[in-house]
Coordinates of C-alpha atoms and ligand atoms in Angstrom, one line a residue:
M310 CA 3.8 12.3 -32.5
Q311 CA 7.3 13.6 -32.7
N312 CA 7.0 15.0 -29.2
W313 CA 5.8 11.7 -27.9
D314 CA 8.8 10.0 -29.5
E315 CA 11.1 12.4 -27.9
K316 CA 9.6 11.9 -24.5
L317 CA 10.1 8.1 -24.8
N318 CA 13.6 8.4 -26.1
S319 CA 14.6 10.7 -23.3
L320 CA 13.3 8.2 -20.7
Q321 CA 15.3 5.5 -22.4
K322 CA 18.5 7.6 -22.4
Q323 CA 18.1 8.2 -18.7
G324 CA 17.6 4.5 -17.9
L325 CA 14.1 5.3 -16.7
Y326 CA 12.1 3.6 -19.5
R327 CA 9.6 1.2 -18.0
K328 CA 8.3 -2.1 -19.4
L329 CA 5.5 -4.4 -18.2
K330 CA 6.4 -7.8 -16.9
E331 CA 3.9 -10.4 -17.8
L332 CA 2.6 -12.9 -15.2
G333 CA 1.4 -16.1 -16.7
Q334 CA 0.1 -17.7 -13.5
A335 CA -1.5 -16.9 -10.1
Q336 CA 0.4 -14.9 -7.5
K337 CA 1.7 -18.0 -5.6
P338 CA 5.2 -18.2 -4.2
W339 CA 6.3 -19.8 -7.5
T340 CA 4.8 -18.2 -10.6
V341 CA 5.6 -17.6 -14.2
V342 CA 7.0 -14.2 -15.3
D343 CA 7.7 -13.5 -19.0
G344 CA 7.5 -17.2 -19.6
Q345 CA 10.0 -18.2 -16.9
K346 CA 9.3 -20.0 -13.6
V347 CA 10.3 -17.7 -10.7
L348 CA 10.1 -17.3 -7.0
L349 CA 7.9 -14.3 -6.4
L350 CA 9.2 -11.9 -3.8
A351 CA 7.5 -8.8 -5.2
S352 CA 3.8 -9.2 -4.5
N353 CA 1.5 -7.3 -2.2
N354 CA -0.6 -10.4 -1.8
Y355 CA 0.9 -10.7 1.7
L356 CA -1.4 -13.3 3.2
G357 CA -1.6 -15.4 0.0
L358 CA -5.4 -15.0 0.0
T359 CA -5.8 -14.4 -3.8
T360 CA -5.4 -18.1 -4.2
N361 CA -7.1 -19.3 -1.1
S362 CA -9.7 -22.0 -1.9
Q363 CA -12.3 -20.7 0.5
V364 CA -12.0 -17.2 -0.9
I365 CA -12.2 -18.5 -4.5
D366 CA -15.2 -20.8 -3.8
R367 CA -17.3 -18.0 -2.2
T368 CA -16.4 -15.6 -5.0
V369 CA -17.4 -18.0 -7.7
E370 CA -20.7 -18.7 -5.8
V371 CA -21.4 -14.9 -5.7
I372 CA -20.6 -14.4 -9.4
E373 CA -23.0 -17.2 -10.3
E374 CA -25.7 -15.6 -8.2
Y375 CA -25.1 -11.9 -9.0
G376 CA -23.3 -12.0 -12.4
T377 CA -20.1 -10.4 -13.4
G378 CA -20.5 -6.6 -13.7
S379 CA -22.3 -4.2 -11.3
G380 CA -24.1 -2.3 -14.0
G381 CA -24.0 1.2 -12.5
S382 CA -22.5 3.6 -10.1
R383 CA -23.4 3.2 -6.5
L384 CA -25.9 6.1 -6.5
T385 CA -27.7 4.8 -9.6
T386 CA -28.1 1.1 -10.1
G387 CA -24.9 -0.5 -8.9
S388 CA -25.2 -0.6 -5.1
Y389 CA -25.7 -4.2 -3.9
D390 CA -26.4 -5.6 -0.5
L391 CA -22.9 -6.9 -0.7
H392 CA -21.4 -3.4 -0.9
Q393 CA -23.2 -2.5 2.3
E394 CA -22.2 -5.6 4.0
L395 CA -18.6 -5.1 3.1
E396 CA -18.7 -1.4 4.3
K397 CA -20.1 -2.6 7.7
R398 CA -17.4 -5.2 8.0
L399 CA -14.7 -2.7 7.1
A400 CA -15.9 -0.2 9.7
R401 CA -15.8 -2.9 12.3
F402 CA -12.4 -4.1 11.2
K403 CA -11.0 -0.6 11.5
G404 CA -12.9 0.3 14.7
A405 CA -14.8 3.1 13.0
E406 CA -18.4 4.2 12.9
A407 CA -18.8 3.8 9.1
A408 CA -16.9 3.1 5.9
I409 CA -17.3 3.7 2.2
I410 CA -15.8 1.8 -0.7
F411 CA -14.0 3.3 -3.7
N412 CA -12.9 1.5 -6.8
T413 CA -9.2 1.8 -6.0
G414 CA -7.1 3.1 -3.2
Y415 CA -5.9 5.8 -5.6
M416 CA -9.5 7.0 -6.1
A417 CA -10.2 6.8 -2.4
N418 CA -7.3 9.3 -1.8
L419 CA -8.5 11.6 -4.5
G420 CA -12.1 11.4 -3.3
V421 CA -11.4 12.0 0.4
L422 CA -8.8 14.7 0.0
T423 CA -10.9 16.7 -2.5
T424 CA -13.9 16.5 -0.1
I425 CA -12.7 17.1 3.4
V426 CA -10.5 20.0 2.7
R427 CA -10.8 22.9 0.3
E428 CA -9.2 26.2 -0.8
G429 CA -8.1 28.1 2.3
D430 CA -7.4 25.0 4.3
L431 CA -3.9 23.5 4.9
I432 CA -2.7 19.9 4.4
L433 CA 0.5 18.8 6.1
S434 CA 1.9 15.9 4.2
D435 CA 4.9 13.5 4.8
Q436 CA 7.5 13.8 2.1
L437 CA 7.3 10.1 1.3
N438 CA 3.5 9.8 1.1
H439 CA 2.1 7.7 -1.7
A440 CA 1.6 9.3 -5.2
S441 CA -2.2 9.1 -4.8
I442 CA -2.1 11.3 -1.7
I443 CA 0.1 13.8 -3.5
D444 CA -2.4 13.9 -6.4
G445 CA -5.3 14.2 -4.0
C446 CA -3.5 17.2 -2.3
R447 CA -3.0 18.8 -5.7
L448 CA -6.6 18.4 -6.7
S449 CA -8.0 19.6 -3.4
K450 CA -6.8 23.2 -4.0
A451 CA -5.8 23.4 -0.4
D452 CA -2.4 24.8 0.6
V453 CA 0.1 22.0 1.1
E454 CA 3.1 21.9 3.4
I455 CA 5.4 18.9 3.0
Y456 CA 7.5 17.9 6.0
H457 CA 10.6 15.7 5.9
H458 CA 9.9 12.1 6.4
A459 CA 8.6 11.4 9.9
D460 CA 10.2 14.7 11.1
L461 CA 8.0 15.5 14.1
E462 CA 9.9 18.7 15.0
E463 CA 9.3 20.1 11.6
L464 CA 5.7 19.0 11.7
E465 CA 5.2 20.8 15.0
A466 CA 7.0 23.9 13.7
K467 CA 4.7 24.0 10.7
L468 CA 1.6 23.5 12.9
A469 CA 2.7 26.3 15.2
E470 CA 3.2 28.6 12.2
S471 CA -0.1 28.0 10.6
Q472 CA -2.7 28.7 13.2
D473 CA -4.6 31.2 11.1
Y474 CA -6.0 28.4 8.8
N475 CA -9.6 27.4 9.3
S476 CA -8.9 23.7 9.0
R477 CA -5.7 21.7 9.0
L478 CA -5.2 18.1 8.1
I479 CA -2.1 16.0 8.8
V480 CA -1.9 13.1 6.3
T481 CA 0.5 10.2 6.3
D482 CA 1.1 6.8 5.0
G483 CA 0.8 4.2 7.8
V484 CA 3.4 1.9 6.4
F485 CA 5.6 3.7 3.9
S486 CA 5.5 1.8 0.6
M487 CA 9.2 2.1 -0.4
D488 CA 10.8 2.1 3.1
G489 CA 8.5 -0.3 4.9
D490 CA 8.7 1.8 8.1
L491 CA 5.8 3.0 10.2
A492 CA 4.5 6.6 10.6
P493 CA 5.1 7.8 14.2
L494 CA 1.4 7.9 14.7
P495 CA 1.1 8.3 18.5
K496 CA 3.2 11.4 18.3
I497 CA 1.3 12.7 15.3
V498 CA -2.0 12.3 17.2
E499 CA -0.5 14.2 20.2
L500 CA 0.5 17.1 17.9
A501 CA -2.9 17.1 16.2
K502 CA -4.6 17.4 19.6
K503 CA -2.3 20.1 20.7
Y504 CA -2.8 22.2 17.6
N505 CA -6.4 21.2 16.8
A506 CA -5.7 19.5 13.5
L507 CA -7.4 16.6 11.8
T508 CA -5.5 13.3 11.1
M509 CA -5.7 11.0 8.2
V510 CA -3.7 7.7 7.7
D511 CA -3.4 5.7 4.5
D512 CA -2.8 2.2 5.7
A513 CA -2.7 0.3 2.4
H514 CA 0.3 -1.8 3.4
G515 CA -0.7 -2.2 7.1
T516 CA -4.2 -3.5 6.5
G517 CA -4.2 -7.2 7.1
V518 CA -0.5 -7.1 8.2
L519 CA -0.2 -5.0 11.4
G520 CA -2.0 -5.6 14.7
E521 CA -3.1 -8.9 16.2
Q522 CA -6.3 -9.0 14.1
G523 CA -4.7 -7.4 11.1
G524 CA -6.6 -4.2 11.6
G525 CA -3.5 -2.2 10.6
I526 CA -1.5 0.6 12.1
V527 CA -4.3 2.0 14.2
E528 CA -4.9 -1.3 15.9
Y529 CA -1.1 -1.7 16.3
F530 CA -0.7 1.5 18.2
D531 CA -4.1 1.2 19.9
L532 CA -5.4 4.6 18.5
K533 CA -8.9 3.6 17.5
E534 CA -10.7 6.7 18.7
E535 CA -7.9 9.1 17.8
I536 CA -7.7 9.1 14.0
D537 CA -10.3 11.0 12.0
I538 CA -9.8 9.3 8.6
Q539 CA -8.5 5.8 8.0
L540 CA -7.9 4.8 4.4
G541 CA -7.2 1.2 3.4
T542 CA -7.2 -0.9 0.3
L543 CA -8.8 -4.2 -0.6
S544 CA -6.1 -4.7 -3.2
K545 CA -3.1 -5.9 -1.1
A546 CA -3.6 -8.3 1.8
L547 CA -7.3 -8.5 1.2
A548 CA -7.0 -10.3 -2.1
A549 CA -9.3 -8.2 -4.2
E550 CA -9.2 -4.6 -5.5
G551 CA -10.6 -1.4 -4.3
G552 CA -10.0 1.2 -1.6
F553 CA -12.1 2.4 1.4
V554 CA -12.3 5.2 3.9
A555 CA -13.4 4.5 7.5
G556 CA -14.4 7.3 9.9
S557 CA -17.4 8.9 11.5
E558 CA -20.9 8.5 10.0
L559 CA -20.7 12.2 9.2
V560 CA -17.6 12.0 7.1
V561 CA -18.7 8.9 5.3
D562 CA -22.1 10.5 4.5
L563 CA -20.3 13.6 3.2
L564 CA -18.1 11.4 0.9
R565 CA -21.1 9.6 -0.4
N566 CA -22.6 12.9 -1.4
Q567 CA -19.6 14.8 -2.6
A568 CA -16.6 12.7 -3.5
R569 CA -16.5 12.8 -7.3
S570 CA -14.4 9.6 -7.6
F571 CA -17.1 7.8 -5.7
I572 CA -20.1 9.3 -7.5
Y573 CA -19.0 9.2 -11.1
S574 CA -17.6 5.7 -11.4
T575 CA -19.2 2.3 -11.8
A576 CA -19.4 0.3 -8.6
L577 CA -17.0 -2.6 -8.0
A578 CA -18.3 -5.9 -9.4
P579 CA -20.0 -8.3 -7.0
G580 CA -17.2 -10.9 -7.4
T581 CA -14.6 -8.3 -6.2
I582 CA -16.7 -7.5 -3.2
A583 CA -17.2 -11.2 -2.4
A584 CA -13.5 -11.8 -2.6
A585 CA -12.8 -9.0 -0.1
L586 CA -15.6 -10.2 2.2
S587 CA -14.3 -13.8 2.1
A588 CA -10.7 -12.6 2.7
L589 CA -11.9 -10.8 5.8
D590 CA -13.9 -13.8 6.9
Y591 CA -10.9 -16.1 6.4
L592 CA -8.6 -13.7 8.3
E593 CA -11.0 -13.4 11.2
S594 CA -10.9 -17.1 11.9
N595 CA -7.2 -17.6 10.9
S596 CA -5.2 -14.8 12.5
D597 CA -2.2 -17.2 12.6
L598 CA -1.7 -16.2 9.0
I599 CA -0.3 -12.9 10.3
I600 CA 2.0 -14.7 12.7
E601 CA 3.3 -16.9 9.9
L602 CA 3.8 -13.8 7.8
R603 CA 5.9 -12.3 10.6
K604 CA 8.0 -15.4 10.9
N605 CA 8.8 -15.3 7.1
I606 CA 9.6 -11.6 7.3
R607 CA 12.1 -12.2 10.2
L608 CA 13.7 -15.2 8.5
L609 CA 14.3 -13.4 5.2
K610 CA 15.4 -10.1 6.8
D611 CA 17.8 -11.7 9.2
G612 CA 19.2 -13.9 6.4
L613 CA 19.8 -10.9 4.2
K614 CA 21.5 -9.0 7.0
K615 CA 23.7 -11.9 7.8
L616 CA 24.8 -12.0 4.1
G617 CA 26.0 -8.4 4.5
Y618 CA 23.2 -6.6 2.7
Q619 CA 22.2 -3.2 4.0
V620 CA 18.6 -3.8 4.9
L621 CA 16.3 -1.1 6.2
D622 CA 14.8 -1.9 9.6
S623 CA 11.1 -2.0 8.5
Q624 CA 8.3 -3.3 10.6
S625 CA 6.1 -4.5 7.7
A626 CA 6.2 -7.1 5.0
I627 CA 8.3 -4.7 2.9
I628 CA 12.0 -5.3 3.1
P629 CA 14.1 -2.7 1.3
I630 CA 17.7 -3.5 0.5
M631 CA 19.6 -0.3 -0.1
I632 CA 22.0 -0.3 -3.1
G633 CA 22.4 3.4 -4.0
S634 CA 23.1 3.5 -7.8
S635 CA 20.2 2.8 -10.1
Q636 CA 22.4 0.9 -12.5
Q637 CA 23.7 -1.5 -9.8
T638 CA 20.2 -1.9 -8.5
M639 CA 18.8 -2.9 -12.0
Q640 CA 21.9 -5.2 -12.5
L641 CA 21.2 -7.0 -9.3
S642 CA 17.5 -7.4 -10.0
S643 CA 18.0 -8.7 -13.5
R644 CA 20.8 -11.1 -12.4
L645 CA 18.4 -12.4 -9.6
L646 CA 15.7 -12.9 -12.2
E647 CA 18.0 -15.0 -14.3
E648 CA 18.5 -17.0 -11.2
Q649 CA 14.7 -17.4 -10.8
V650 CA 14.2 -14.8 -8.0
F651 CA 11.8 -12.1 -8.9
V652 CA 12.2 -8.9 -6.8
S653 CA 11.6 -5.2 -7.8
G654 CA 14.4 -2.8 -8.5
I655 CA 13.2 0.7 -7.4
R656 CA 14.8 3.8 -8.8
P657 CA 14.1 7.5 -9.1
P658 CA 11.7 9.2 -9.4
T659 CA 9.9 6.6 -7.1
V660 CA 12.7 7.1 -4.5
P661 CA 15.2 10.0 -4.1
K662 CA 18.4 10.0 -6.2
G663 CA 21.2 7.8 -4.8
S664 CA 18.8 5.7 -2.8
S665 CA 17.9 3.1 -5.4
R666 CA 17.0 -0.2 -3.8
I667 CA 15.7 -3.7 -4.1
R668 CA 12.3 -4.0 -2.6
V669 CA 11.5 -7.5 -1.4
T670 CA 8.0 -8.4 -0.1
V671 CA 7.2 -11.7 1.6
M672 CA 4.0 -13.7 1.7
T673 CA 2.6 -16.0 4.3
S674 CA 2.6 -18.7 1.7
H675 CA 6.4 -18.8 1.2
T676 CA 7.9 -21.8 2.7
K677 CA 11.2 -22.0 4.6
E678 CA 12.7 -23.7 1.6
D679 CA 11.6 -20.8 -0.7
I680 CA 13.3 -18.3 1.6
E681 CA 16.5 -20.4 1.7
F682 CA 16.4 -20.6 -2.1
A683 CA 16.2 -16.8 -2.2
L684 CA 19.0 -16.3 0.3
D685 CA 21.3 -18.7 -1.7
K686 CA 20.7 -16.7 -4.9
F687 CA 21.2 -13.4 -3.1
F688 CA 24.5 -14.7 -1.8
K689 CA 25.7 -15.9 -5.2
V690 CA 24.7 -12.8 -7.2
G691 CA 25.7 -10.3 -4.4
K692 CA 29.3 -11.8 -4.4
E693 CA 29.4 -11.9 -8.2
L694 CA 28.5 -8.2 -8.4
G695 CA 30.7 -7.1 -5.5
I696 CA 27.7 -5.8 -3.5
I697 CA 28.4 -8.0 -0.4
Ligands
LIG159 C1 -1.1 0.8 -3.2 C2 -1.4 2.0 -2.5 C3 -2.4 2.9 -2.8 C4 -3.3 2.7 -4.0 O1 -4.1 1.6 -3.8 P1 -4.8 0.9 -5.1 O2 -5.9 0.1 -4.6 O3 -3.7 0.1 -5.7 O4 -5.2 2.0 -6.1 C5 -2.6 4.0 -2.0 N1 -1.8 4.3 -1.0 C6 -0.8 3.5 -0.6 C7 0.1 3.9 0.5 C8 -0.5 2.4 -1.4 O5 0.5 1.6 -1.1

């Protein structure tokens, strides 16, 4: 007990103690956080589909028909026709032969990385990859080489040096979650071919956002046949929860048979699957949602730059505003919250020391007035704190 206390005290002393913020309403542009009405610029619900009436209606219908829980793991009693249907849809959406659903993106990374590589293999992993990739690498027992963020020369050097390994896997986020930039995927594919390595991309933040159909980074770069493993989530633009892996029939069959995070966990509930299916349906016939999202991204990003903020040039719905010190970052985010603008302050260990930032995310459902409201507040508070 004393030890637990000490751990918490030490976090508090370093300014790294974390507290939950409570949402009291749906993830719409205006919501309620800790009892206060705020403009939400911190959600991954990029296309606003969690509150889309078509998605909700279909989900309610399915719950009435199938009930609430799934009642078992996929390999026992929990595998519904809906799961199969969604897996087929996801495979098509990602341009792959097959797909398999996991309960979260986190579990998908653990499942795939512990199954497709093993002791004696090598994983080459971007320094800024998501924590679930890092944990999957650790659990896989393979050797891991970390290359500096998007550093292709270093990646090539590491590939050239490691040709004695049986099997080598290059793994990268598609859209990097704290910087919002894209992996240099065409070049990674070239290197993988040259050195006979496998490729895996985690496109949690690109799915539903990049590419004309929202297929993600692989559609964006037109690399459909070239990536061995595509991982995505249902939890961000696709308005539900869960993760999935798309790839060859062979790799999906192997995952179904061997991925422990797939086998030993209860299947996602019918309603969750219905929400993801309906989100995909809606997106398929309303791809203008993505165009609207891009307009909002541009409007907010250009506005922030014009105010004098140092905005990273991301190509996704993630807009990082670099501040540097964690104190100033937290000051800015808490002042903005007082002014009814909810953005995330991001500090170490999530990002490297000295690169604390405000992470703004935009949704299709934000109006021009919402974005102007945010820019007004960013101007006021930025001047007040001497940041701009
Ligand atoms: C959000 C995210 C995950 C985890 O997905 P969940 O469904 O939230 O568990 C994995 N990888 C990346 C890059 C992410 O951004």
